[in-house]
Short mmCIF file of C-alpha atoms and ligand atoms in Angstrom, two decimals:
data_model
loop_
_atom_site.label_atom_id
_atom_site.label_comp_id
_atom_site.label_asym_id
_atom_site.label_seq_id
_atom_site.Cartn_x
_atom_site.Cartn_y
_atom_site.Cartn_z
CA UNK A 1 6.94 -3.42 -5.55
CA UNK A 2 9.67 -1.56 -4.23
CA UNK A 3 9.60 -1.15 -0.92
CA UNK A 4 11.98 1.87 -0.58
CA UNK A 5 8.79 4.18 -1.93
CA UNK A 6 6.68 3.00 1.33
CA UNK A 7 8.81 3.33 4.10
CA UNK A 8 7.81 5.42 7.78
CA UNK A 9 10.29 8.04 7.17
CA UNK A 10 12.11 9.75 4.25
CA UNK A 11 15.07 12.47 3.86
CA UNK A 12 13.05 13.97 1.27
CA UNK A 13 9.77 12.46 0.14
CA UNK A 14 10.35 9.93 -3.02
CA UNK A 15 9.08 10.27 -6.20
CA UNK A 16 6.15 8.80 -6.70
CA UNK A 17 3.80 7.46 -9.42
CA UNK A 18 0.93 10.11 -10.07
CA UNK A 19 -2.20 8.29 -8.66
CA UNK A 20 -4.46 10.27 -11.77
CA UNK A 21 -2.18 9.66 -14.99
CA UNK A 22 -0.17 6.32 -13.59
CA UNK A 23 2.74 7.65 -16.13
CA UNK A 24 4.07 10.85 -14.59
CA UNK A 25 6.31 11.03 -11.50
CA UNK A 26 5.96 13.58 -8.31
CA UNK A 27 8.09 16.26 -7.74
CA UNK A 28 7.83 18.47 -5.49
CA UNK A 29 6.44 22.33 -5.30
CA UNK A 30 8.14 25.33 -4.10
CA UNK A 31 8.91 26.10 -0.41
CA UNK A 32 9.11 22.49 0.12
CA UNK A 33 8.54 21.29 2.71
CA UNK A 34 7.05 23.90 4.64
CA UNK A 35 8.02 23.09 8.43
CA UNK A 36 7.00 24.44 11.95
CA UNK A 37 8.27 23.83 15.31
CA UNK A 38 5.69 23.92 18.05
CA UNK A 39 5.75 26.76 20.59
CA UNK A 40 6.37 24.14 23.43
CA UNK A 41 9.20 22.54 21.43
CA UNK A 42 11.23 25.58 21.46
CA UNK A 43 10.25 25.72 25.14
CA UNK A 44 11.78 22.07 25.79
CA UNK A 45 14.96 22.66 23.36
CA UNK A 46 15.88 25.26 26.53
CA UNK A 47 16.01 22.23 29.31
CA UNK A 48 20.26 21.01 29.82
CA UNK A 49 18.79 16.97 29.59
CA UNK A 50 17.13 17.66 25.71
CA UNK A 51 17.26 15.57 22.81
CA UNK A 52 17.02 16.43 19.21
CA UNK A 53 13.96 13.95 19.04
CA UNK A 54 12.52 15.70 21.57
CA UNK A 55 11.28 18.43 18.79
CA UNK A 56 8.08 18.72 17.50
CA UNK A 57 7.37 19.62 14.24
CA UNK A 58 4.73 19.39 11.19
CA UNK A 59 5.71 19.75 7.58
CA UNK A 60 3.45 20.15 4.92
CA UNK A 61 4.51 19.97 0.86
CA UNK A 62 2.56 20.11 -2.34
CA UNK A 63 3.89 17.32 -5.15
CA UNK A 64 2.91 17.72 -8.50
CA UNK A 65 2.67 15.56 -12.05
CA UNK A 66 5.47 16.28 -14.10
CA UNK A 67 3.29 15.05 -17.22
CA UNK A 68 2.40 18.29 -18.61
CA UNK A 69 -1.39 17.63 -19.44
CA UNK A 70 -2.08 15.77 -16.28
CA UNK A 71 -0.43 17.97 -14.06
CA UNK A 72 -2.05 16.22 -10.77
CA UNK A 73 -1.38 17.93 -7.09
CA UNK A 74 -0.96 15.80 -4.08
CA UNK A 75 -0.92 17.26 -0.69
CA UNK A 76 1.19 15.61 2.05
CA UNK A 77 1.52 16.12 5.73
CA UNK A 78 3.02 15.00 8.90
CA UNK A 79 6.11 15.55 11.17
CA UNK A 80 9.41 15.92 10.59
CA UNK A 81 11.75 13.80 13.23
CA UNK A 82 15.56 13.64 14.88
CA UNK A 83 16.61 10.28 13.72
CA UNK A 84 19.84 9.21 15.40
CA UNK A 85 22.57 6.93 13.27
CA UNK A 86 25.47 5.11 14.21
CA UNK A 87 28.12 4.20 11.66
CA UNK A 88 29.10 0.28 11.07
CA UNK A 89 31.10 -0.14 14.24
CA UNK A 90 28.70 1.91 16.63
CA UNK A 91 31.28 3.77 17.34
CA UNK A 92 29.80 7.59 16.32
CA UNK A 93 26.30 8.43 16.45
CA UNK A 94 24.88 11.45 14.34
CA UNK A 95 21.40 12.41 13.80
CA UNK A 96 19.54 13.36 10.58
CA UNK A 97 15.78 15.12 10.48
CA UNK A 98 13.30 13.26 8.15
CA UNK A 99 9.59 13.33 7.09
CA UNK A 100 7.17 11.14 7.92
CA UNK A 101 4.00 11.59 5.91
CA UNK A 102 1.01 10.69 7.78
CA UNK A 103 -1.53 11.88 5.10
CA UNK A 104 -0.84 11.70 1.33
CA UNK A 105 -3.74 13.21 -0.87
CA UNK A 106 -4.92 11.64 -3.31
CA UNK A 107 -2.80 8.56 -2.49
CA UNK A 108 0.36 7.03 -4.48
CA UNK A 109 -0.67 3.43 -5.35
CA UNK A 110 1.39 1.03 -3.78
CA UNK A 111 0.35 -1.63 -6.13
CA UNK A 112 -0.47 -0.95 -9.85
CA UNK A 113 -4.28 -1.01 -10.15
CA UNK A 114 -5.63 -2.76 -12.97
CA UNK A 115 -7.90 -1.11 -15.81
CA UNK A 116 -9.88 -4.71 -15.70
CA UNK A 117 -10.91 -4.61 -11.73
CA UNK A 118 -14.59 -4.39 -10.60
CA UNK A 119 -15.47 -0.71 -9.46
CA UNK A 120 -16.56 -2.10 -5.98
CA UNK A 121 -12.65 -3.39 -5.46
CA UNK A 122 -11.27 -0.31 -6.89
CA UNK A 123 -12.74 2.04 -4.27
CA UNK A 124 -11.27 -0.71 -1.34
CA UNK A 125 -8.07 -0.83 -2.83
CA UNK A 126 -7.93 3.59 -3.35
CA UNK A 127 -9.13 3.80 0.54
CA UNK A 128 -6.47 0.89 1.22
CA UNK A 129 -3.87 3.26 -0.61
CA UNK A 130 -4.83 6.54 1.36
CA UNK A 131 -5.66 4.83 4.99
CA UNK A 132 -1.84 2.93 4.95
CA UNK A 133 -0.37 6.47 6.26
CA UNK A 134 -2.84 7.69 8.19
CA UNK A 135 -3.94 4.11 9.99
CA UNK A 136 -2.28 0.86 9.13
CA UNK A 137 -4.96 -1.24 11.08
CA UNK A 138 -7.30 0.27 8.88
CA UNK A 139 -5.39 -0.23 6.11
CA UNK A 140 -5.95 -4.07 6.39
CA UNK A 141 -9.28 -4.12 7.34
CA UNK A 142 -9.88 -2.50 3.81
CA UNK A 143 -7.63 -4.92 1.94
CA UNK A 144 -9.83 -7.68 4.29
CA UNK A 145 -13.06 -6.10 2.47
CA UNK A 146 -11.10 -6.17 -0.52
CA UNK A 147 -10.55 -9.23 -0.76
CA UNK A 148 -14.72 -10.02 -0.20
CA UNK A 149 -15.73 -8.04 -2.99
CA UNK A 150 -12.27 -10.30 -5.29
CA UNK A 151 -14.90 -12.80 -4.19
CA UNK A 152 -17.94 -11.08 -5.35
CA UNK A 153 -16.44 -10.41 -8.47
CA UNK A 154 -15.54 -14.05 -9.23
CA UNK A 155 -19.25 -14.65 -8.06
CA UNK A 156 -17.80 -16.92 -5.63
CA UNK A 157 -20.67 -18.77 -3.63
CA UNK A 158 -22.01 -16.78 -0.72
CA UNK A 159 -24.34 -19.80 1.21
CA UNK A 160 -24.32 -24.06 1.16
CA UNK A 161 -26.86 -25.82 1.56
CA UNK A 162 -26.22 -27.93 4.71
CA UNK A 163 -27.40 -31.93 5.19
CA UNK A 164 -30.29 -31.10 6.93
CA UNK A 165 -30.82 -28.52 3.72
CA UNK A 166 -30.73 -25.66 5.69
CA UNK A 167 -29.05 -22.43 4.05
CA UNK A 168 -25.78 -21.79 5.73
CA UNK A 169 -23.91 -18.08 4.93
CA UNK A 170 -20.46 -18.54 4.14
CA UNK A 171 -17.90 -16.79 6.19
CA UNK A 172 -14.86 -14.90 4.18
CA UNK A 173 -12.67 -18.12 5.29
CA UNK A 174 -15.41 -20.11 3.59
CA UNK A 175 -15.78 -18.29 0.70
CA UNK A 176 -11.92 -18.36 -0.31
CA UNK A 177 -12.24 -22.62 -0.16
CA UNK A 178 -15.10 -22.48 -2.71
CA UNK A 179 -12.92 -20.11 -4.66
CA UNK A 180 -9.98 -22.12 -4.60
CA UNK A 181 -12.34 -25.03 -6.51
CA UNK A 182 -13.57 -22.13 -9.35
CA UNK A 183 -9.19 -20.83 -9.31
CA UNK A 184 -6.80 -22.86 -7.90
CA UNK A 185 -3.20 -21.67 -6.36
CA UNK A 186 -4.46 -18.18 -4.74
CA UNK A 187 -5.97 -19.50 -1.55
CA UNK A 188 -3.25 -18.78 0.85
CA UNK A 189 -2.39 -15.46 -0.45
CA UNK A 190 -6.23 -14.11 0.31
CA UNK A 191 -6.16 -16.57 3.37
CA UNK A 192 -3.15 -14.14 4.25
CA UNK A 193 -4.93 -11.10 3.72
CA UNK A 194 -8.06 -11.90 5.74
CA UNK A 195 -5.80 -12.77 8.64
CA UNK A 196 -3.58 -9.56 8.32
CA UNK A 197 -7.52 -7.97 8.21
CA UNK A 198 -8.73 -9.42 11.18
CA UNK A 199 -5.72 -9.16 13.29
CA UNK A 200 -5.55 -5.26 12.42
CA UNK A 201 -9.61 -4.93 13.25
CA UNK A 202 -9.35 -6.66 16.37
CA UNK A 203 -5.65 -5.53 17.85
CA UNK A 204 -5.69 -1.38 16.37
CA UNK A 205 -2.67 -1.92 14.65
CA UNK A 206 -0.43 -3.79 12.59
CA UNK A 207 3.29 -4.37 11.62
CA UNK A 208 4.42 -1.99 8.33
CA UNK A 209 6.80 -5.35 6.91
CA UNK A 210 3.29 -7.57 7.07
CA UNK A 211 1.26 -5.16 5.63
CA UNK A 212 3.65 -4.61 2.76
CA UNK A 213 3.68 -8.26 2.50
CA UNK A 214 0.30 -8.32 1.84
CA UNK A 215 0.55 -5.76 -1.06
CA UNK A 216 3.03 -7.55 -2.56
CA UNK A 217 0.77 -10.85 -2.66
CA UNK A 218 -2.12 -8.76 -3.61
CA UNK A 219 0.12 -7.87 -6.35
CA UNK A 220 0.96 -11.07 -7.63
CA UNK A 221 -2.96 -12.73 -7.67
CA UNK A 222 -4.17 -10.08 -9.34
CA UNK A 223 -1.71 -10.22 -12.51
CA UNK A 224 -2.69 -13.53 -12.40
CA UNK A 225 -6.61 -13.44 -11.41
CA UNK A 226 -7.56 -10.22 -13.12
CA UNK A 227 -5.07 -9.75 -15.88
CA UNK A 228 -3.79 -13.57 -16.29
CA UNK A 229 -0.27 -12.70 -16.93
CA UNK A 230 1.21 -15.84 -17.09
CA UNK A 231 -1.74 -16.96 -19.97
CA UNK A 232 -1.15 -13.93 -22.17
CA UNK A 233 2.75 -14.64 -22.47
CA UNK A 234 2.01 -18.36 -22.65
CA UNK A 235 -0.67 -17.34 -26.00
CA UNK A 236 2.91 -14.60 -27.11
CA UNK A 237 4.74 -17.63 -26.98
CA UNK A 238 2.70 -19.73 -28.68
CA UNK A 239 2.16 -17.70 -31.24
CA UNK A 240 6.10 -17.10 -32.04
CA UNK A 241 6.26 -20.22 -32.16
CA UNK A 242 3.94 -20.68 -34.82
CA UNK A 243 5.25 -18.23 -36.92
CA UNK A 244 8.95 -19.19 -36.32
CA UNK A 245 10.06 -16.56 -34.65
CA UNK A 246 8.65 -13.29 -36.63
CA UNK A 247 6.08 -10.95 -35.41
CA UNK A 248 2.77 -10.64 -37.28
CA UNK A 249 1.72 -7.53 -36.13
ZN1 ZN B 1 -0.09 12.49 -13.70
#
């Protein structure tokens, strides 16, 4: 994952992966991007004591596919900001205007999204995609629910029986330990998740660097869980090996 595509502000808006084809990069549409300053911003641009990041504006732009027969559109919005810099020794400051996209329709995905996940995890994952610049805190509940319907998927156990042989429902926490017995080595990467989840659902809002993080693990249990990765280069190797080195295809 790099990072660089996902950050809170841009000079000019990266390109991204087309969320329809997967192939094709953005790029964007004439007049781009289309900015206004507010009424009241030009008002306060008048006082002696204003800053440039005192401004308000919006931007909107219009990206499209550049693979001809997909030719997707994505719409993104937001503000454009004063940034201030410094150079390496602080000594001169200098500020720069950038975007920061608060809604990108339909969404980039952040993580590749595999042909072989369940339908019910897709849709989390999309809303995950198009909720991480509008609301971050949402953003992590959905990879939270995510991560419950992983465990659907896997038909992971949803009650115990208890001594007394009473049924007991199994929390999220719970489920993910009965998981780890059916796939071992992902439990504290979806342990992560459901605390980045619940912290985000109960505080409103959540730290950009964690939430990243927990693409970037999401990334790496699903080669393994949904596409097993690691077991379809072990079989390549294998099979090399077999035939000494040449290709049978
Ligand atoms: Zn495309």
């Amino acid at each position: 994952m790099n990072r660089d595509l996902w950050s809170y502000s841009f000079n000019k808006l990266p390109r991204w992966t087309c969320p329809h084809c997967q192939q094709g990069l953005l790029h964007s549409l004439g007049n781009y991007p289309h900015v206004e300053e507010t009424e009241y911003s030009k008002e306060d641009q008048k006082l002696a004591e204003s800053e440039p990041d005192w401004t308000m504006e919006r931007f909107v732009a219009l990206l499209k596919c550049d693979v001809a027969h997909c030719g997707e559109v994505v719409a993104v919005g937001g503000n454009r900001v004063a940034e201030l810099f410094q150079d390496f020794e602080g000594r001169e400051q200098h500020w720069e205007s950038a975007l920061v996209p608060l809604f990108v329709r339909p969404a980039p995905h952040i993580i590749p999204v595999s042909k072989n996940l369940s339908p019910a995890c897709n849709k989390q994952l999309g809303k995950a995609f198009e909720l991480y610049w509008l609301d971050k805190a949402s953003c992590a509940n959905r990879l939270r629910i995510f991560v419950e319907r992983l465990m659907d998927h896997f038909e992971a156990p949803t009650t115990k029986l208890t001594k007394k042989d009473k049924v007991h429902l199994l929390n999220l926490s719970e489920r993910i330990e009965e998981f780890d017995k059916m796939k071992p080595g992902h439990k504290d990467a979806l342990d992560a998740l459901r605390h980045v989840g619940n912290y985000g659902s109960h505080e409103g809002q959540i730290d950009t660097a964690a939430l990243l993080d927990c693409f970037e693990l999401l990334e790496d249990a699903l080669d393994e869980l949904i596409d097993e990765k690691k077991a379809m280069l072990a079989a390549k190797a294998q099979k090399l090996i077999q035939n000494k080195g040449k290709n049978t295809w």
